[in-house]
Short mmCIF file of C-alpha atoms and ligand atoms in Angstrom, two decimals:
data_model
loop_
_atom_site.label_atom_id
_atom_site.label_comp_id
_atom_site.label_asym_id
_atom_site.label_seq_id
_atom_site.Cartn_x
_atom_site.Cartn_y
_atom_site.Cartn_z
CA MET A 152 81.84 -89.83 55.72
CA LYS A 153 81.89 -93.54 54.98
CA LEU A 154 78.37 -93.87 56.30
CA ILE A 155 77.10 -91.09 54.05
CA LYS A 156 78.74 -92.75 51.03
CA TYR A 157 77.12 -96.06 52.02
CA PHE A 158 73.66 -94.53 52.21
CA LEU A 159 74.13 -92.66 48.96
CA THR A 160 75.05 -95.88 47.17
CA PHE A 161 72.12 -97.63 48.81
CA PHE A 162 69.62 -95.01 47.66
CA ALA A 163 71.13 -94.82 44.19
CA SER A 164 70.70 -98.54 43.67
CA LEU A 165 67.17 -98.37 45.04
CA VAL A 166 66.29 -95.77 42.42
CA LEU A 167 67.97 -97.82 39.69
CA PHE A 168 66.15 -101.00 40.65
CA SER A 169 62.74 -99.38 40.85
CA ASN A 170 63.34 -97.85 37.41
CA VAL A 171 63.24 -101.30 35.88
CA SER A 172 59.59 -101.67 36.67
CA LEU A 173 58.76 -98.01 36.08
CA ALA A 174 57.60 -96.52 32.80
CA GLU A 175 60.04 -96.26 29.91
CA LYS A 176 60.48 -93.14 27.82
CA TRP A 177 61.82 -93.32 24.29
CA ASP A 178 63.00 -90.42 22.17
CA MET A 179 62.20 -90.87 18.48
CA ALA A 180 64.61 -89.15 16.09
CA LEU A 181 62.99 -88.01 12.83
CA ALA A 182 64.96 -86.23 10.11
CA TYR A 183 62.14 -84.67 8.13
CA GLY A 184 59.90 -81.72 9.03
CA ALA A 185 56.77 -82.21 11.11
CA GLY A 186 54.61 -81.60 8.02
CA ASN A 187 56.24 -84.37 6.00
CA PHE A 188 54.03 -87.46 5.74
CA HIS A 189 56.72 -89.82 7.10
CA SER A 190 57.17 -87.66 10.20
CA ALA A 191 53.43 -87.16 10.68
CA ASN A 192 52.85 -90.90 10.39
CA ALA A 193 55.68 -91.76 12.80
CA THR A 194 54.41 -89.15 15.27
CA GLU A 195 50.97 -90.71 15.17
CA PHE A 196 52.53 -94.15 15.70
CA ALA A 197 54.38 -92.78 18.76
CA LYS A 198 51.20 -91.28 20.14
CA ASN A 199 49.17 -94.47 19.63
CA VAL A 200 51.76 -96.68 21.31
CA SER A 201 52.06 -94.22 24.21
CA GLU A 202 48.30 -94.08 24.72
CA LYS A 203 47.74 -97.81 24.46
CA SER A 204 50.69 -99.00 26.54
CA GLY A 205 48.92 -98.30 29.84
CA GLY A 206 51.67 -95.95 30.95
CA LYS A 207 54.45 -98.47 30.38
CA LEU A 208 56.02 -96.67 27.45
CA THR A 209 55.98 -93.10 26.21
CA ILE A 210 57.48 -92.38 22.80
CA VAL A 211 58.28 -88.72 22.17
CA ALA A 212 58.72 -87.83 18.49
CA HIS A 213 61.34 -85.21 17.55
CA PRO A 214 60.76 -84.25 13.88
CA GLY A 215 62.84 -81.91 11.73
CA GLY A 216 66.19 -83.28 12.84
CA SER A 217 65.73 -81.54 16.21
CA LEU A 218 67.25 -84.46 18.14
CA PHE A 219 69.60 -85.88 15.49
CA LYS A 220 70.03 -84.93 11.84
CA GLY A 221 69.29 -87.46 9.10
CA GLY A 222 72.91 -88.45 8.67
CA GLU A 223 73.30 -89.12 12.40
CA ILE A 224 70.16 -91.08 13.17
CA PHE A 225 71.32 -94.59 12.30
CA ARG A 226 74.35 -94.35 14.57
CA ALA A 227 72.36 -92.61 17.31
CA VAL A 228 69.89 -95.49 17.48
CA ARG A 229 72.59 -98.09 17.14
CA THR A 230 74.47 -96.67 20.11
CA GLY A 231 71.28 -96.07 22.11
CA GLN A 232 71.60 -92.27 22.17
CA ALA A 233 68.09 -92.33 20.75
CA GLN A 234 66.00 -95.40 21.54
CA ILE A 235 64.08 -95.20 18.26
CA GLY A 236 64.49 -93.38 14.97
CA GLU A 237 63.66 -93.23 11.29
CA ARG A 238 66.28 -93.32 8.54
CA PHE A 239 66.39 -93.29 4.76
CA MET A 240 67.40 -96.90 4.06
CA SER A 241 69.39 -96.51 0.85
CA ALA A 242 71.76 -94.00 2.44
CA LEU A 243 73.04 -96.99 4.44
CA GLY A 244 74.47 -99.09 1.62
CA LYS A 245 77.84 -99.18 3.33
CA GLU A 246 76.19 -100.80 6.37
CA ASP A 247 74.47 -103.38 4.19
CA PRO A 248 74.07 -103.32 0.38
CA LEU A 249 70.59 -104.84 0.78
CA LEU A 250 69.47 -101.56 2.33
CA GLU A 251 69.95 -99.87 -1.04
CA VAL A 252 68.13 -102.42 -3.19
CA ASP A 253 65.15 -100.05 -3.31
CA SER A 254 67.24 -97.33 -4.99
CA GLN A 255 68.38 -99.39 -7.97
CA PRO A 256 66.87 -97.67 -11.03
CA PHE A 257 64.10 -99.53 -12.88
CA LEU A 258 64.08 -102.56 -10.59
CA ALA A 259 60.66 -101.57 -9.18
CA THR A 260 58.81 -98.81 -11.01
CA SER A 261 55.33 -99.04 -9.45
CA TYR A 262 53.98 -99.21 -5.91
CA ASP A 263 52.98 -102.84 -6.48
CA ASP A 264 56.49 -103.80 -7.53
CA ALA A 265 57.98 -101.69 -4.73
CA MET A 266 55.89 -103.70 -2.27
CA LYS A 267 56.99 -106.98 -3.87
CA LEU A 268 60.63 -105.92 -3.67
CA TYR A 269 60.10 -104.92 -0.05
CA GLN A 270 58.61 -108.31 0.80
CA ALA A 271 61.41 -110.11 -1.06
CA SER A 272 64.14 -108.19 0.78
CA LYS A 273 62.60 -107.72 4.21
CA LYS A 274 63.78 -110.92 5.92
CA GLU A 275 67.43 -110.47 4.96
CA ILE A 276 67.36 -106.77 5.85
CA ILE A 277 65.90 -107.54 9.28
CA LYS A 278 68.62 -110.15 9.85
CA GLY A 279 71.33 -107.65 8.95
CA LEU A 280 69.90 -105.03 11.31
CA ASP A 281 69.49 -107.58 14.08
CA ALA A 282 73.19 -108.41 13.83
CA LYS A 283 73.88 -104.71 14.44
CA GLY A 284 71.72 -104.64 17.58
CA LEU A 285 68.65 -103.11 15.94
CA VAL A 286 65.00 -104.12 15.84
CA PHE A 287 63.20 -103.28 12.58
CA LEU A 288 59.63 -101.96 12.94
CA TYR A 289 58.35 -100.77 9.57
CA ALA A 290 59.25 -99.20 6.22
CA VAL A 291 57.41 -96.73 3.99
CA PRO A 292 58.38 -95.54 0.48
CA TRP A 293 58.77 -92.01 -0.80
CA PRO A 294 56.77 -91.19 -3.94
CA ALA A 295 58.36 -91.88 -7.34
CA GLN A 296 61.67 -90.13 -7.88
CA GLY A 297 62.03 -87.46 -10.53
CA LEU A 298 64.61 -85.04 -11.90
CA TYR A 299 64.58 -81.42 -10.76
CA SER A 300 66.51 -78.77 -12.61
CA LYS A 301 66.91 -75.01 -12.72
CA LYS A 302 67.19 -75.15 -16.50
CA GLU A 303 65.31 -77.13 -19.09
CA ILE A 304 66.70 -80.62 -19.79
CA SER A 305 66.07 -82.04 -23.27
CA SER A 306 69.14 -84.21 -23.75
CA VAL A 307 71.92 -85.97 -21.87
CA ALA A 308 74.21 -83.15 -23.03
CA ASP A 309 72.07 -80.70 -21.02
CA LEU A 310 72.87 -82.70 -17.88
CA LYS A 311 76.63 -82.78 -18.36
CA GLY A 312 78.52 -80.79 -15.78
CA LEU A 313 75.44 -79.89 -13.73
CA LYS A 314 76.03 -79.52 -9.99
CA PHE A 315 73.84 -82.29 -8.67
CA ARG A 316 72.47 -82.86 -5.16
CA ALA A 317 72.74 -86.57 -4.28
CA TYR A 318 71.23 -88.38 -1.27
CA ASN A 319 72.92 -91.80 -1.39
CA SER A 320 75.53 -93.84 -3.27
CA ALA A 321 73.05 -94.75 -5.99
CA THR A 322 72.31 -91.12 -6.89
CA ILE A 323 76.03 -90.34 -6.76
CA ARG A 324 76.58 -93.17 -9.24
CA ILE A 325 73.81 -91.91 -11.54
CA ALA A 326 75.52 -88.52 -11.54
CA GLU A 327 78.92 -90.03 -12.32
CA LEU A 328 77.57 -92.17 -15.15
CA THR A 329 75.80 -89.10 -16.56
CA GLY A 330 78.68 -86.65 -16.24
CA MET A 331 77.12 -84.53 -13.49
CA ALA A 332 79.02 -83.28 -10.43
CA PRO A 333 77.41 -84.83 -7.33
CA THR A 334 77.43 -83.58 -3.73
CA LYS A 335 75.69 -85.50 -0.96
CA ILE A 336 73.27 -83.22 0.90
CA GLU A 337 70.55 -84.14 3.43
CA ALA A 338 66.97 -83.12 2.62
CA ALA A 339 66.94 -80.48 5.37
CA GLU A 340 69.64 -78.51 3.53
CA ILE A 341 68.12 -78.60 0.02
CA SER A 342 66.68 -75.08 -0.08
CA GLN A 343 69.94 -73.56 1.05
CA ALA A 344 71.99 -75.62 -1.40
CA PHE A 345 69.87 -74.47 -4.35
CA SER A 346 69.56 -70.84 -3.25
CA THR A 347 73.31 -70.43 -2.81
CA GLY A 348 73.96 -72.07 -6.17
CA ALA A 349 75.88 -74.97 -4.61
CA VAL A 350 73.64 -77.26 -6.69
CA GLU A 351 71.32 -76.82 -9.69
CA SER A 352 69.70 -80.24 -10.09
CA MET A 353 68.67 -83.31 -8.08
CA ILE A 354 66.59 -86.46 -8.20
CA THR A 355 63.99 -86.86 -5.46
CA SER A 356 60.25 -87.12 -4.88
CA PRO A 357 57.67 -84.44 -5.66
CA THR A 358 57.07 -84.49 -1.90
CA THR A 359 60.59 -83.39 -0.99
CA GLY A 360 60.50 -80.70 -3.68
CA LYS A 361 57.21 -79.45 -2.29
CA ASN A 362 58.40 -79.62 1.33
CA SER A 363 61.46 -77.55 0.45
CA LYS A 364 59.40 -75.07 -1.67
CA ILE A 365 61.95 -75.73 -4.35
CA TRP A 366 60.33 -73.29 -6.81
CA GLU A 367 61.41 -70.45 -4.50
CA ASN A 368 65.02 -71.34 -5.23
CA GLY A 369 64.97 -70.99 -8.98
CA VAL A 370 64.07 -74.59 -9.78
CA LYS A 371 61.54 -74.55 -12.60
CA TYR A 372 61.49 -78.10 -13.99
CA PHE A 373 60.40 -81.49 -12.66
CA TYR A 374 60.75 -84.56 -14.88
CA ASP A 375 59.06 -87.67 -13.60
CA ILE A 376 61.46 -90.61 -14.08
CA ALA A 377 59.61 -92.89 -11.62
CA ALA A 378 62.38 -95.50 -11.73
CA TRP A 379 62.49 -96.31 -8.01
CA PHE A 380 60.63 -95.86 -4.71
CA PRO A 381 63.21 -95.56 -1.91
CA LYS A 382 62.03 -96.21 1.63
CA ASN A 383 62.46 -94.88 5.15
CA MET A 384 62.59 -97.42 7.97
CA VAL A 385 61.89 -97.14 11.69
CA ILE A 386 64.35 -98.97 13.94
CA VAL A 387 64.77 -99.50 17.69
CA HIS A 388 67.87 -99.97 19.85
CA LYS A 389 67.79 -103.60 21.02
CA GLY A 390 68.80 -102.72 24.57
CA ALA A 391 65.77 -100.44 24.88
CA TRP A 392 63.56 -103.07 23.23
CA ASN A 393 64.65 -105.76 25.69
CA LYS A 394 63.59 -103.63 28.65
CA LEU A 395 59.94 -103.87 27.58
CA ASP A 396 57.57 -106.65 28.60
CA SER A 397 56.24 -108.85 25.83
CA ALA A 398 52.77 -107.24 25.83
CA THR A 399 54.34 -103.84 25.08
CA GLN A 400 56.57 -105.34 22.40
CA LYS A 401 53.51 -106.91 20.78
CA LEU A 402 51.67 -103.60 20.93
CA ILE A 403 54.56 -101.85 19.18
CA MET A 404 54.64 -104.46 16.41
CA SER A 405 50.91 -104.24 15.78
CA GLU A 406 50.98 -100.41 15.75
CA ALA A 407 54.00 -100.58 13.43
CA ALA A 408 52.00 -102.71 10.99
CA ILE A 409 49.20 -100.13 11.08
CA ALA A 410 51.66 -97.25 10.55
CA GLU A 411 53.27 -99.08 7.63
CA LYS A 412 49.94 -99.58 5.89
CA LYS A 413 48.94 -95.96 6.46
CA GLY A 414 52.35 -94.76 5.31
CA TRP A 415 52.11 -96.59 1.98
CA GLU A 416 48.65 -95.08 1.41
CA LEU A 417 49.91 -91.57 2.26
CA SER A 418 52.82 -92.07 -0.13
CA LYS A 419 50.49 -93.06 -2.97
CA LYS A 420 48.37 -89.97 -2.35
CA GLY A 421 51.46 -87.75 -2.26
CA ASN A 422 52.65 -89.25 -5.53
CA VAL A 423 49.69 -87.55 -7.24
CA ALA A 424 48.95 -84.56 -5.00
CA ASP A 425 52.52 -83.34 -4.59
CA LYS A 426 53.19 -83.38 -8.32
CA LYS A 427 50.11 -81.25 -8.70
CA ALA A 428 51.42 -78.94 -5.98
CA LEU A 429 54.63 -78.42 -7.96
CA ALA A 430 52.61 -77.55 -11.06
CA ASP A 431 50.31 -75.27 -9.05
CA ALA A 432 53.39 -73.44 -7.80
CA GLY A 433 54.26 -72.67 -11.41
CA MET A 434 56.78 -75.41 -12.15
CA LYS A 435 56.89 -77.27 -15.46
CA VAL A 436 56.00 -80.87 -14.60
CA GLY A 437 56.44 -83.56 -17.23
CA LYS A 438 58.28 -86.69 -18.30
CA VAL A 439 61.83 -87.04 -19.58
CA ASN A 440 61.96 -87.50 -23.35
CA ALA A 441 62.76 -90.83 -25.03
CA ASP A 442 66.49 -90.08 -25.33
CA LEU A 443 66.88 -89.30 -21.65
CA GLN A 444 64.72 -92.26 -20.73
CA LYS A 445 67.06 -94.50 -22.70
CA HIS A 446 70.07 -92.95 -21.01
CA PHE A 447 68.71 -93.54 -17.51
CA GLN A 448 67.78 -97.10 -18.45
CA LYS A 449 71.36 -97.74 -19.55
CA VAL A 450 72.69 -96.23 -16.36
CA GLY A 451 70.25 -98.47 -14.48
CA SER A 452 71.53 -101.67 -16.09
CA THR A 453 75.16 -100.75 -15.36
CA MET A 454 74.19 -100.11 -11.75
CA ALA A 455 72.25 -103.37 -11.51
CA GLU A 456 75.41 -105.30 -12.44
CA GLU A 457 77.49 -103.32 -9.95
CA TRP A 458 74.97 -103.88 -7.17
CA LYS A 459 74.82 -107.63 -7.82
CA LYS A 460 78.57 -107.82 -7.30
CA LYS A 461 78.33 -105.83 -4.06
CA ALA A 462 75.36 -107.73 -2.66
CA GLY A 463 76.65 -111.24 -3.39
CA ASP A 464 74.60 -114.33 -2.53
CA ARG A 465 72.23 -112.48 -0.23
CA GLY A 466 71.46 -110.02 -3.01
CA ALA A 467 71.01 -112.80 -5.54
CA SER A 468 68.50 -114.58 -3.32
CA VAL A 469 66.53 -111.34 -2.86
CA LEU A 470 66.42 -110.79 -6.63
CA ALA A 471 65.37 -114.41 -7.19
CA ALA A 472 62.55 -114.06 -4.63
CA TYR A 473 61.45 -110.79 -6.30
CA LYS A 474 61.29 -112.17 -9.85
N1 LIG B 684 63.20 -87.53 -0.32
C1 LIG B 684 64.40 -87.75 0.46
C2 LIG B 684 64.79 -89.14 0.16
C3 LIG B 684 63.99 -89.58 -1.01
C4 LIG B 684 62.97 -88.54 -1.17
O1 LIG B 684 62.02 -88.60 -1.93
C5 LIG B 684 65.50 -86.82 0.08
O2 LIG B 684 65.42 -86.16 -0.96
O3 LIG B 684 66.50 -86.77 0.79
#
């Protein structure tokens, strides 16, 4: 009996040791559907790394929340349950307020400014993630955020009391400062939330409205506010990262840079094409009127002050680098 145990242990350790030099396999958790441009881009990144690594690393993409749902992905990667994953950065403000700088209204209202803000905040964000045992690979913005509603919105009064789907603390705050009733709901559950009447308005990209075929759930209006471009980021568990040789790590970083560039281009295209898709589906697509614009701008300046307090010196240095 003892002898059998001895041999079993011996063979088990042999297998473990040989694994170190064998190929690695990473599971990549993606929250959004396979057809979404973030998921498609990340899947292509996974494929390119796998093909070019010479068999040392295979990354398998799992879109549509099939491995972990959006709200679970950050923790899953942090704990190593998934080696790699993509998460909406500004939903993680409680982890680090710098992660929600890209969802502060009217701080960056064009792709050029969004890129500048990204560059100004990147170093500090990477440091924060590193301290949590995560390696940052790349980040890509969603198209400009706009207001969706079942009914027509011509004044702030029209917004009061609306059941509002929020996706992070910033959109919850917008709702509070506007007098709407916010509920946090992940993108995958949007169609259901609108069709059951749980919500009747939201702020998100034309892309997410299109992906959820929002017009099929009684949503007729899209008002382009274009006050921020929130990003998704791709992160890796540091333990998994450290198992790779430096050539494979370099390959990942160079493919990540390519994916980031492609992602920004896809986002810009979606910013035009997906708005058109909403209109083609019969929705009324336009801008908010001057009154509403003024309201959101006021909300934005209140939030800017609040964020500065939360983000402290690190936040101040990011804002200084941006301006
Ligand atoms: N779509 C995601 C995040 C931002 C966006 O445009 C969502 O609505 O959850």
